[in-house]
Amino acid sequence: MKIAVLQASSQKDKNPLLYQCTLQAVEQLGHQVVNFGVFPEEEAPYTYIETAFLTSLLLSSGAVDFAVTGCSSGQGMMLACNSLPGVLCGYVPTPQDAYLFGRINGGNAASLPLGLGFGWCGEINLRLTLEKLFEGPFGTGYPAQDAERKQRDTEQLKALNSLTKRSLEDCLGQYPQALVEKALGRRNVAEYIQANGQGPAAEWCRSRRGK
């Protein structure tokens, strides 16, 4: 599994910690982690909406399989991600939330609060939350006696999510130009999608980057 790490500029100083905690959580599982920032030294700001749009492009293109993201509260990023095609994002402020989201809901993105409540021992909670998120296969159901029912519910959730949202290819030509330019200006994301993605999202990035 390819895992993207990217978060809004409001918490860019937490990027190295978020990346390292994600690496530690999956180092024994053979997953690849790619850090897209926003990095502490960057001056150009990226809002949670712009970061969510980048997350949608990465996931919709198949360039990555999962995204670890966040903002100050984690709520805005979760809402923005779930407003965009190809993303089923959970809000995971605690290890319990992360474990249940991974086992029950089996989404492809997790939003963490990187400012709210991030006080003493905040880094420990972050590390444990990410460990629990990736502890075992996604979508297996929990608790064990209800696993079959939970799996059916998850499949229905994903089906409804796909039915209710417009497809990415339907939306790409209608997104605000400023949002598009900001996304393509993030070279590490755009170039990664061009090299590793496929389908309409990847082709769109290739065609737009050529202009």
Short mmCIF file of C-alpha atoms in Angstrom, two decimals:
data_model
loop_
_atom_site.label_atom_id
_atom_site.label_comp_id
_atom_site.label_asym_id
_atom_site.label_seq_id
_atom_site.Cartn_x
_atom_site.Cartn_y
_atom_site.Cartn_z
CA MET A 1 0.00 0.00 0.00
CA LYS A 2 1.20 3.50 -0.87
CA ILE A 3 0.39 6.01 1.87
CA ALA A 4 0.48 9.77 1.32
CA VAL A 5 1.18 12.18 4.16
CA LEU A 6 -0.03 15.73 3.59
CA GLN A 7 -1.56 18.34 5.86
CA ALA A 8 -2.65 21.97 5.74
CA SER A 9 -0.21 24.85 6.28
CA SER A 10 -1.82 25.76 9.60
CA GLN A 11 0.07 22.82 11.11
CA LYS A 12 3.11 22.66 8.84
CA ASP A 13 5.46 22.48 11.83
CA LYS A 14 3.87 19.10 12.67
CA ASN A 15 4.69 17.64 9.24
CA PRO A 16 7.95 15.92 10.25
CA LEU A 17 6.25 14.39 13.29
CA LEU A 18 3.23 13.25 11.26
CA TYR A 19 5.53 11.67 8.69
CA GLN A 20 7.72 9.91 11.25
CA CYS A 21 4.74 8.59 13.21
CA THR A 22 3.21 7.23 10.01
CA LEU A 23 6.48 5.57 9.07
CA GLN A 24 6.77 3.96 12.51
CA ALA A 25 3.19 2.72 12.36
CA VAL A 26 3.70 0.83 9.08
CA GLU A 27 7.41 0.00 9.06
CA GLN A 28 6.74 -3.68 9.83
CA LEU A 29 3.92 -3.93 7.30
CA GLY A 30 5.85 -3.24 4.10
CA HIS A 31 3.89 -0.13 3.14
CA GLN A 32 5.46 2.82 1.33
CA VAL A 33 5.02 6.30 2.81
CA VAL A 34 5.42 9.44 0.68
CA ASN A 35 5.58 12.84 2.38
CA PHE A 36 4.04 15.65 0.32
CA GLY A 37 4.14 18.33 3.04
CA VAL A 38 3.23 21.07 3.60
CA PHE A 39 6.80 21.31 4.95
CA PRO A 40 7.85 23.66 7.79
CA GLU A 41 10.12 25.78 5.60
CA GLU A 42 7.45 26.52 2.99
CA GLU A 43 6.08 30.03 2.74
CA ALA A 44 3.19 29.48 0.30
CA PRO A 45 0.08 28.60 2.35
CA TYR A 46 -2.23 25.70 1.57
CA THR A 47 -5.68 25.70 3.15
CA TYR A 48 -7.46 22.57 4.26
CA ILE A 49 -9.66 22.84 1.16
CA GLU A 50 -6.67 23.00 -1.19
CA THR A 51 -5.01 20.12 0.64
CA ALA A 52 -8.20 18.06 0.42
CA PHE A 53 -8.31 18.70 -3.33
CA LEU A 54 -4.75 17.39 -3.62
CA THR A 55 -5.78 14.37 -1.56
CA SER A 56 -8.66 13.70 -3.94
CA LEU A 57 -6.35 13.86 -6.95
CA LEU A 58 -3.81 11.48 -5.39
CA LEU A 59 -6.45 8.92 -4.43
CA SER A 60 -8.64 9.23 -7.52
CA SER A 61 -5.65 8.77 -9.82
CA GLY A 62 -4.52 5.65 -7.96
CA ALA A 63 -1.13 7.25 -7.35
CA VAL A 64 -1.61 6.37 -3.66
CA ASP A 65 -3.93 4.00 -1.82
CA PHE A 66 -4.39 5.89 1.44
CA ALA A 67 -3.87 9.42 2.77
CA VAL A 68 -2.93 10.51 6.28
CA THR A 69 -3.89 14.15 6.59
CA GLY A 70 -5.11 16.79 9.02
CA CYS A 71 -5.48 20.41 9.98
CA SER A 72 -5.76 22.30 13.26
CA SER A 73 -9.01 20.63 14.35
CA GLY A 74 -9.10 17.76 11.86
CA GLN A 75 -12.78 18.44 11.25
CA GLY A 76 -12.42 20.83 8.32
CA MET A 77 -10.08 18.50 6.49
CA MET A 78 -12.42 15.55 7.02
CA LEU A 79 -15.39 17.52 5.70
CA ALA A 80 -13.48 18.90 2.70
CA CYS A 81 -12.13 15.46 1.80
CA ASN A 82 -15.58 13.90 1.99
CA SER A 83 -16.92 16.63 -0.31
CA LEU A 84 -14.60 15.51 -3.11
CA PRO A 85 -14.57 12.50 -5.45
CA GLY A 86 -12.67 9.34 -4.61
CA VAL A 87 -12.28 10.00 -0.89
CA LEU A 88 -13.87 8.36 2.15
CA CYS A 89 -12.24 10.14 5.08
CA GLY A 90 -12.57 9.46 8.79
CA TYR A 91 -11.93 11.81 11.69
CA VAL A 92 -9.54 9.99 14.05
CA PRO A 93 -8.60 12.03 17.15
CA THR A 94 -7.87 8.98 19.34
CA PRO A 95 -6.46 5.45 18.96
CA GLN A 96 -9.96 4.04 19.55
CA ASP A 97 -11.44 6.14 16.73
CA ALA A 98 -8.60 5.15 14.40
CA TYR A 99 -8.92 1.45 15.16
CA LEU A 100 -12.68 1.43 14.63
CA PHE A 101 -12.48 3.52 11.45
CA GLY A 102 -9.91 1.15 9.96
CA ARG A 103 -11.66 -2.07 10.92
CA ILE A 104 -15.28 -1.01 10.44
CA ASN A 105 -15.43 1.77 7.85
CA GLY A 106 -12.38 0.87 5.77
CA GLY A 107 -12.01 4.31 4.19
CA ASN A 108 -9.00 5.58 2.27
CA ALA A 109 -8.10 8.72 4.23
CA ALA A 110 -7.80 9.73 7.86
CA SER A 111 -7.86 13.27 9.22
CA LEU A 112 -6.15 14.04 12.51
CA PRO A 113 -6.43 17.07 14.81
CA LEU A 114 -2.89 18.48 14.79
CA GLY A 115 -3.61 21.59 16.85
CA LEU A 116 -6.74 21.08 18.93
CA GLY A 117 -5.90 19.25 22.14
CA PHE A 118 -2.32 18.72 21.00
CA GLY A 119 -0.66 19.52 24.29
CA TRP A 120 1.48 17.53 26.67
CA CYS A 121 1.99 13.99 25.27
CA GLY A 122 0.30 15.01 22.02
CA GLU A 123 2.99 13.23 20.03
CA ILE A 124 2.32 10.00 21.95
CA ASN A 125 -1.38 10.13 21.14
CA LEU A 126 -0.53 10.80 17.48
CA ARG A 127 1.82 7.83 17.31
CA LEU A 128 -0.60 5.46 19.02
CA THR A 129 -3.49 6.69 16.86
CA LEU A 130 -1.60 5.90 13.67
CA GLU A 131 -0.48 2.53 15.01
CA LYS A 132 -4.09 1.57 15.74
CA LEU A 133 -5.25 2.87 12.37
CA PHE A 134 -3.00 0.43 10.51
CA GLU A 135 -3.31 -2.44 12.98
CA GLY A 136 -4.65 -5.21 10.80
CA PRO A 137 -6.54 -5.26 7.50
CA PHE A 138 -9.08 -2.57 6.70
CA GLY A 139 -12.80 -3.28 6.57
CA THR A 140 -12.76 -6.58 8.48
CA GLY A 141 -15.53 -5.52 10.86
CA TYR A 142 -15.65 -5.14 14.63
CA PRO A 143 -16.51 -6.68 17.04
CA ALA A 144 -15.92 -10.20 15.78
CA GLN A 145 -19.48 -11.40 16.35
CA ASP A 146 -20.81 -8.53 14.20
CA ALA A 147 -18.06 -8.59 11.57
CA GLU A 148 -20.21 -9.92 8.73
CA ARG A 149 -22.93 -7.31 9.26
CA LYS A 150 -20.34 -4.53 9.60
CA GLN A 151 -18.73 -5.56 6.33
CA ARG A 152 -22.09 -5.40 4.54
CA ASP A 153 -22.72 -1.96 6.00
CA THR A 154 -19.31 -0.75 4.85
CA GLU A 155 -19.92 -1.97 1.30
CA GLN A 156 -23.25 -0.16 1.27
CA LEU A 157 -21.62 3.01 2.60
CA LYS A 158 -19.02 2.94 -0.17
CA ALA A 159 -21.67 2.27 -2.80
CA LEU A 160 -23.78 5.20 -1.59
CA ASN A 161 -20.69 7.42 -1.47
CA SER A 162 -19.97 6.62 -5.11
CA LEU A 163 -23.56 7.06 -6.22
CA THR A 164 -24.13 10.36 -4.44
CA LYS A 165 -20.96 12.09 -5.58
CA ARG A 166 -20.24 13.25 -9.10
CA SER A 167 -17.29 11.54 -10.74
CA LEU A 168 -13.92 13.25 -10.86
CA GLU A 169 -14.01 13.54 -14.63
CA ASP A 170 -17.35 15.36 -14.39
CA CYS A 171 -15.91 17.87 -11.95
CA LEU A 172 -12.43 18.63 -13.24
CA GLY A 173 -13.53 21.17 -15.82
CA GLN A 174 -15.71 23.01 -13.31
CA TYR A 175 -13.40 23.49 -10.36
CA PRO A 176 -12.38 27.12 -9.66
CA GLN A 177 -9.36 28.09 -11.72
CA ALA A 178 -7.50 29.36 -8.67
CA LEU A 179 -7.90 25.98 -6.97
CA VAL A 180 -6.65 24.16 -10.07
CA GLU A 181 -3.60 26.40 -10.43
CA LYS A 182 -2.75 26.02 -6.75
CA ALA A 183 -2.95 22.24 -7.00
CA LEU A 184 -0.79 22.02 -10.11
CA GLY A 185 1.66 24.44 -8.51
CA ARG A 186 2.41 21.81 -5.90
CA ARG A 187 5.03 20.15 -8.05
CA ASN A 188 5.75 17.15 -5.83
CA VAL A 189 2.09 16.08 -5.94
CA ALA A 190 1.49 16.84 -9.64
CA GLU A 191 4.69 15.10 -10.75
CA TYR A 192 4.01 12.09 -8.54
CA ILE A 193 0.55 11.69 -10.06
CA GLN A 194 1.98 12.03 -13.58
CA ALA A 195 4.54 9.30 -12.85
CA ASN A 196 2.39 6.93 -10.82
CA GLY A 197 -1.27 7.69 -11.53
CA GLN A 198 -3.69 6.51 -14.16
CA GLY A 199 -7.13 7.34 -15.50
CA PRO A 200 -8.79 10.77 -15.85
CA ALA A 201 -7.08 12.39 -12.84
CA ALA A 202 -3.59 11.49 -14.04
CA GLU A 203 -4.35 12.47 -17.64
CA TRP A 204 -5.79 15.76 -16.45
CA CYS A 205 -2.63 16.52 -14.46
CA ARG A 206 -0.45 15.65 -17.45
CA SER A 207 -2.47 17.81 -19.84
CA ARG A 208 -2.70 20.78 -17.48
CA ARG A 209 0.97 20.67 -16.52
CA GLY A 210 1.84 20.88 -20.21
CA LYS A 211 0.11 24.24 -20.57
#
